[in-house]
CSV table of C-alpha atoms and ligand atoms in Angstrom, one decimal:
chain,number,residue,atom,x,y,z
A,1,MET,CA,19.4,35.3,1.4
A,2,LYS,CA,22.0,35.7,-1.1
A,3,THR,CA,21.9,33.3,-4.3
A,4,THR,CA,25.4,32.0,-3.5
A,5,LYS,CA,24.3,31.1,-0.2
A,6,LEU,CA,21.4,29.5,-0.9
A,7,LEU,CA,23.1,27.6,-3.5
A,8,ALA,CA,25.9,26.3,-1.0
A,9,LEU,CA,22.9,25.3,1.4
A,10,THR,CA,21.2,23.1,-1.3
A,11,LEU,CA,24.1,21.7,-2.3
A,12,ALA,CA,24.8,20.6,1.1
A,13,LEU,CA,21.5,19.3,2.1
A,14,VAL,CA,21.6,17.1,-1.3
A,15,ALA,CA,24.9,15.9,-0.3
A,16,VAL,CA,23.6,14.8,3.2
A,17,ARG,CA,20.5,13.0,1.4
A,18,ALA,CA,22.5,11.2,-1.7
A,19,GLU,CA,22.4,7.8,0.1
A,20,ALA,CA,20.1,5.8,1.6
A,21,ARG,CA,20.3,5.3,5.1
A,22,THR,CA,21.4,2.2,6.5
A,23,PHE,CA,19.8,0.5,8.9
A,24,GLU,CA,22.6,1.4,11.6
A,25,GLU,CA,22.1,5.1,10.6
A,26,ILE,CA,18.8,4.5,11.4
A,27,LYS,CA,19.1,2.9,14.5
A,28,LYS,CA,21.5,5.8,15.5
A,29,ASP,CA,19.0,8.4,14.6
A,30,GLY,CA,16.8,6.4,16.7
A,31,LYS,CA,13.7,6.7,14.1
A,32,ILE,CA,13.0,5.2,10.6
A,33,ILE,CA,10.8,7.4,8.1
A,34,VAL,CA,7.8,5.6,7.2
A,35,ALA,CA,5.3,6.5,4.3
A,36,SER,CA,1.9,5.5,3.7
A,37,GLU,CA,-1.2,7.0,1.9
A,38,GLY,CA,-4.1,6.7,4.6
A,39,ALA,CA,-6.7,6.0,2.1
A,40,PHE,CA,-7.0,2.5,2.1
A,41,PRO,CA,-9.0,0.9,4.8
A,42,PRO,CA,-8.7,-1.7,6.6
A,43,PHE,CA,-4.7,-1.1,5.6
A,44,ASN,CA,-4.1,2.3,5.8
A,45,PHE,CA,-6.8,5.1,6.8
A,46,PHE,CA,-7.3,8.2,8.8
A,47,ARG,CA,-9.6,7.9,11.9
A,48,GLY,CA,-10.0,11.9,12.6
A,49,PRO,CA,-6.6,13.3,12.4
A,50,THR,CA,-4.9,9.7,13.2
A,51,LEU,CA,-3.1,7.7,10.6
A,52,THR,CA,-4.3,3.6,11.5
A,53,GLY,CA,-4.9,0.5,10.1
A,54,PHE,CA,-3.5,-2.9,9.8
A,55,GLU,CA,-0.1,-1.8,7.9
A,56,ILE,CA,0.2,1.1,10.4
A,57,ASP,CA,-0.1,-1.5,13.4
A,58,VAL,CA,2.2,-3.7,11.2
A,59,ALA,CA,5.1,-1.0,10.5
A,60,GLU,CA,4.8,-0.3,14.7
A,61,ALA,CA,5.4,-3.8,15.7
A,62,LEU,CA,8.3,-3.9,13.1
A,63,ALA,CA,9.7,-0.9,14.4
A,64,LYS,CA,9.5,-2.2,18.0
A,65,LYS,CA,11.6,-5.4,17.0
A,66,MET,CA,14.1,-3.3,15.5
A,67,GLY,CA,14.4,-0.9,18.2
A,68,VAL,CA,13.3,2.5,16.4
A,69,GLY,CA,10.1,4.8,16.5
A,70,ILE,CA,8.5,5.7,13.6
A,71,GLU,CA,8.1,9.1,12.0
A,72,TRP,CA,5.2,8.9,9.7
A,73,ARG,CA,4.6,10.4,6.3
A,74,ALA,CA,1.3,10.3,4.7
A,75,LEU,CA,1.2,11.0,0.9
A,76,SER,CA,-0.8,10.7,-2.3
A,77,PHE,CA,-0.4,6.8,-3.6
A,78,ASP,CA,1.6,7.5,-6.8
A,79,ALA,CA,4.0,9.7,-4.6
A,80,LEU,CA,5.2,7.1,-2.5
A,81,LEU,CA,8.1,4.9,-4.7
A,82,ALA,CA,9.1,7.9,-5.8
A,83,GLY,CA,10.1,9.3,-2.6
A,84,LEU,CA,12.1,6.2,-1.8
A,85,ARG,CA,14.3,6.9,-4.7
A,86,GLN,CA,15.1,10.5,-3.7
A,87,ASP,CA,15.4,9.3,0.2
A,88,ARG,CA,12.8,11.3,1.4
A,89,TRP,CA,11.8,8.1,3.1
A,90,ASP,CA,13.3,5.2,4.4
A,91,MET,CA,10.5,2.7,4.0
A,92,VAL,CA,6.9,2.4,1.9
A,93,ILE,CA,4.1,0.6,3.8
A,94,ALA,CA,0.7,1.0,1.6
A,95,SER,CA,-0.5,-2.1,0.2
A,96,PHE,CA,2.2,-2.4,-2.8
A,97,GLY,CA,1.6,-5.4,-4.8
A,98,ILE,CA,5.4,-6.9,-5.8
A,99,THR,CA,5.5,-6.8,-9.5
A,100,GLU,CA,8.4,-7.5,-11.6
A,101,GLU,CA,8.1,-3.4,-13.1
A,102,ARG,CA,8.3,-1.8,-9.4
A,103,ALA,CA,11.1,-4.5,-8.7
A,104,LYS,CA,13.4,-2.6,-11.0
A,105,ALA,CA,12.8,0.6,-9.5
A,106,VAL,CA,12.6,-0.5,-5.4
A,107,THR,CA,13.7,-3.4,-3.0
A,108,PHE,CA,10.3,-5.4,-1.9
A,109,THR,CA,10.8,-7.0,1.4
A,110,ASN,CA,8.7,-10.3,2.3
A,111,PRO,CA,4.9,-9.7,2.1
A,112,HIS,CA,3.0,-8.8,5.2
A,113,TYR,CA,0.0,-10.2,3.3
A,114,CYS,CA,-1.6,-11.8,0.3
A,115,SER,CA,-4.6,-10.7,-1.2
A,116,GLY,CA,-5.8,-10.1,-4.5
A,117,GLY,CA,-8.0,-7.9,-7.0
A,118,VAL,CA,-11.8,-8.4,-6.7
A,119,ILE,CA,-14.8,-7.5,-8.6
A,120,VAL,CA,-17.4,-5.3,-7.0
A,121,ALA,CA,-20.7,-4.1,-8.3
A,122,LYS,CA,-24.1,-3.3,-7.5
A,123,ASP,CA,-25.7,-5.5,-10.3
A,124,PRO,CA,-25.5,-9.2,-9.3
A,125,ALA,CA,-25.3,-10.0,-13.1
A,126,ILE,CA,-21.5,-8.6,-13.0
A,127,ARG,CA,-19.5,-11.3,-11.0
A,128,THR,CA,-16.9,-12.6,-13.3
A,129,VAL,CA,-14.2,-11.3,-15.4
A,130,LYS,CA,-16.1,-12.0,-18.4
A,131,ASP,CA,-19.1,-9.8,-17.2
A,132,LEU,CA,-16.8,-7.0,-17.3
A,133,ALA,CA,-16.9,-6.6,-21.1
A,134,GLY,CA,-19.0,-3.9,-22.1
A,135,LYS,CA,-18.8,-2.2,-18.9
A,136,ILE,CA,-17.5,1.0,-17.0
A,137,VAL,CA,-15.0,0.1,-14.4
A,138,ALA,CA,-13.4,2.1,-12.0
A,139,VAL,CA,-9.8,1.8,-10.1
A,140,GLN,CA,-7.3,3.8,-8.4
A,141,THR,CA,-4.5,5.2,-10.8
A,142,GLY,CA,-0.9,3.2,-10.6
A,143,THR,CA,-2.0,0.4,-9.3
A,144,THR,CA,-2.1,-2.9,-10.2
A,145,TYR,CA,-5.7,-3.2,-10.8
A,146,LEU,CA,-5.3,-0.6,-13.5
A,147,GLU,CA,-2.8,-2.9,-14.7
A,148,HIS,CA,-4.8,-6.0,-14.6
A,149,VAL,CA,-8.6,-4.3,-16.2
A,150,GLN,CA,-6.7,-2.9,-19.0
A,151,LYS,CA,-6.0,-6.4,-19.9
A,152,VAL,CA,-9.4,-7.6,-19.5
A,153,PRO,CA,-10.8,-8.0,-23.4
A,154,GLY,CA,-13.7,-5.8,-24.3
A,155,VAL,CA,-13.8,-3.6,-21.4
A,156,LYS,CA,-15.7,-0.2,-22.3
A,157,GLU,CA,-13.9,2.1,-20.1
A,158,VAL,CA,-11.4,2.1,-17.3
A,159,LYS,CA,-11.6,5.2,-15.5
A,160,ASN,CA,-8.9,6.1,-12.8
A,161,PHE,CA,-9.0,7.8,-9.7
A,162,PRO,CA,-6.1,9.4,-7.8
A,163,LYS,CA,-7.8,7.5,-4.6
A,164,ASP,CA,-9.5,4.1,-4.1
A,165,THR,CA,-11.9,5.7,-2.0
A,166,ASP,CA,-12.9,7.8,-4.9
A,167,ALA,CA,-13.3,4.9,-7.3
A,168,ARG,CA,-15.4,3.3,-4.7
A,169,ALA,CA,-17.7,6.4,-4.3
A,170,ALA,CA,-18.2,6.5,-8.5
A,171,LEU,CA,-19.7,2.7,-8.0
A,172,VAL,CA,-21.9,4.0,-5.2
A,173,ALA,CA,-23.0,6.7,-7.2
A,174,GLY,CA,-23.9,4.7,-10.1
A,175,ARG,CA,-21.2,6.5,-12.4
A,176,VAL,CA,-19.6,3.0,-13.2
A,177,ASP,CA,-20.5,-0.5,-13.7
A,178,ALA,CA,-17.8,-1.8,-11.2
A,179,TRP,CA,-15.0,-1.1,-9.0
A,180,VAL,CA,-12.0,-3.5,-8.8
A,181,SER,CA,-9.9,-3.3,-5.7
A,182,ASP,CA,-8.5,-5.3,-2.8
A,183,ARG,CA,-10.7,-8.2,-1.6
A,184,PHE,CA,-10.3,-7.0,2.1
A,185,VAL,CA,-11.1,-3.4,1.2
A,186,ALA,CA,-13.9,-4.6,-0.8
A,187,LYS,CA,-15.0,-6.5,2.1
A,188,ALA,CA,-14.9,-3.4,4.8
A,189,ALA,CA,-16.5,-1.1,2.2
A,190,LEU,CA,-19.5,-3.5,2.1
A,191,GLU,CA,-19.7,-4.1,5.8
A,192,SER,CA,-19.2,-0.5,6.5
A,193,ASN,CA,-22.0,0.7,4.4
A,194,PRO,CA,-24.5,-2.3,3.5
A,195,ALA,CA,-27.1,0.2,2.1
A,196,ALA,CA,-25.1,1.0,-0.9
A,197,GLY,CA,-26.0,-2.4,-2.1
A,198,LEU,CA,-22.7,-3.5,-3.3
A,199,LYS,CA,-21.4,-7.1,-4.2
A,200,MET,CA,-18.1,-8.4,-4.2
A,201,GLY,CA,-17.6,-10.5,-7.5
A,202,ASP,CA,-14.5,-12.8,-8.4
A,203,PHE,CA,-11.1,-12.4,-8.1
A,204,VAL,CA,-9.4,-10.7,-11.2
A,205,PHE,CA,-5.8,-11.9,-9.9
A,206,VAL,CA,-3.9,-12.5,-6.8
A,207,GLU,CA,-1.2,-10.9,-5.4
A,208,ARG,CA,1.4,-10.8,-2.5
A,209,ILE,CA,2.0,-7.5,-0.8
A,210,ALA,CA,5.1,-6.3,0.5
A,211,SER,CA,6.6,-3.0,2.4
A,212,ALA,CA,9.5,-1.5,0.2
A,213,VAL,CA,13.0,0.4,0.8
A,214,LYS,CA,15.3,2.0,-1.6
A,215,LYS,CA,16.6,-0.3,-4.3
A,216,GLY,CA,19.7,-2.0,-2.6
A,217,ASN,CA,19.3,-0.8,1.0
A,218,THR,CA,20.1,-4.4,1.7
A,219,SER,CA,20.9,-3.8,5.6
A,220,LEU,CA,17.1,-2.2,6.0
A,221,GLU,CA,15.5,-4.8,3.8
A,222,LYS,CA,17.1,-7.5,6.0
A,223,ALA,CA,16.2,-5.7,9.1
A,224,ILE,CA,12.5,-5.6,8.4
A,225,ASP,CA,12.6,-9.0,6.8
A,226,LYS,CA,14.0,-10.4,10.7
A,227,ALA,CA,11.2,-8.3,12.6
A,228,LEU,CA,8.6,-9.6,10.5
A,229,ALA,CA,9.3,-13.3,11.0
A,230,GLU,CA,9.7,-12.3,14.6
A,231,ILE,CA,6.1,-10.7,14.6
A,232,MET,CA,4.8,-13.4,12.6
A,233,ALA,CA,6.1,-16.1,15.1
A,234,ASP,CA,5.2,-14.3,18.3
A,235,GLY,CA,1.3,-13.7,17.9
A,236,THR,CA,1.8,-9.9,17.4
A,237,TYR,CA,1.1,-10.5,13.6
A,238,GLU,CA,-1.8,-12.5,14.0
A,239,ALA,CA,-3.4,-10.2,16.8
A,240,ILE,CA,-3.0,-7.0,14.5
A,241,SER,CA,-4.4,-9.1,11.6
A,242,LYS,CA,-7.6,-10.3,13.4
A,243,LYS,CA,-8.0,-6.6,15.1
A,244,TYR,CA,-9.0,-5.4,11.5
A,245,MET,CA,-9.8,-8.5,9.5
A,246,ASN,CA,-11.1,-11.3,11.5
A,247,GLU,CA,-8.6,-13.4,10.3
A,248,ASP,CA,-4.7,-13.9,9.7
A,249,VAL,CA,-3.8,-12.6,6.2
A,250,ARG,CA,-0.4,-13.8,5.8
A,251,CYS,CA,0.7,-15.6,2.6
A,252,ARG,CA,0.7,-19.2,3.2
B,301,LIG,N1,-2.2,-3.9,-4.0
B,301,LIG,C1,-2.7,-2.9,-4.9
B,301,LIG,C2,-1.2,-2.2,-5.8
B,301,LIG,O1,-0.4,-3.0,-5.4
B,301,LIG,C3,-3.2,-1.3,-4.7
B,301,LIG,C4,-2.3,-0.5,-3.9
B,301,LIG,C5,-3.1,0.3,-3.2
B,301,LIG,N2,-2.8,1.1,-2.2
B,301,LIG,C6,-3.2,2.0,-1.3
B,301,LIG,N3,-2.7,2.6,-0.3
B,301,LIG,N4,-4.0,2.8,-1.7
B,301,LIG,O2,-1.3,-1.3,-6.6
């Protein structure tokens, strides 16, 4: 293709994708593009080739209420919010905690669960935040776990991993002293691999977890919030939550 033609085509594509799609436009199209990670069980993970988990089912239930289908995208955690800015997808659901910093870049919907970061270690003497002093702690890059562990006084080293499952693996292999991750992720890890001898300690912090849309995409934010209220009221949410976690994890 000639360079001028290629340039014209590129400009046309950029022009089409310059604005976030409103809910009306998504509805007309019939499909919402939702991005997640797929490496954070029980919230979003792969079972064979299939993206599944609590958040995947919740998003499917939301889409059903909204009268649209979902076109899924699975990407690394650190690419998810940036892609919203570039209109590469309409919505992100990947256990993002609502933080002031993130809220500057994207618009959060109402939270779909409440949880927090907990300490996991093999050594039963590592349970409290104070016990992290002098220790090597594994966390996933770009997470609120990293942010909070960095503030704990006296931690020897914070080791970053692109995937939370790799941070967990480092602990299982004995390459770090502790792993800080979501309480329900930790619970699932302990249950799925009892032989690893992992023990869950205290919360480091608590947070509200929500999906996100492009900054200022109010029509989509409102549509998601309405659908979320509906699935929380009609038992759909509770059933999904109990399926993956044996309890209702909504914020109270
Ligand atoms: N809740 C944490 C945060 O907000 C971790 C999210 C990790 N999500 C994931 N899909 N790996 O940063």
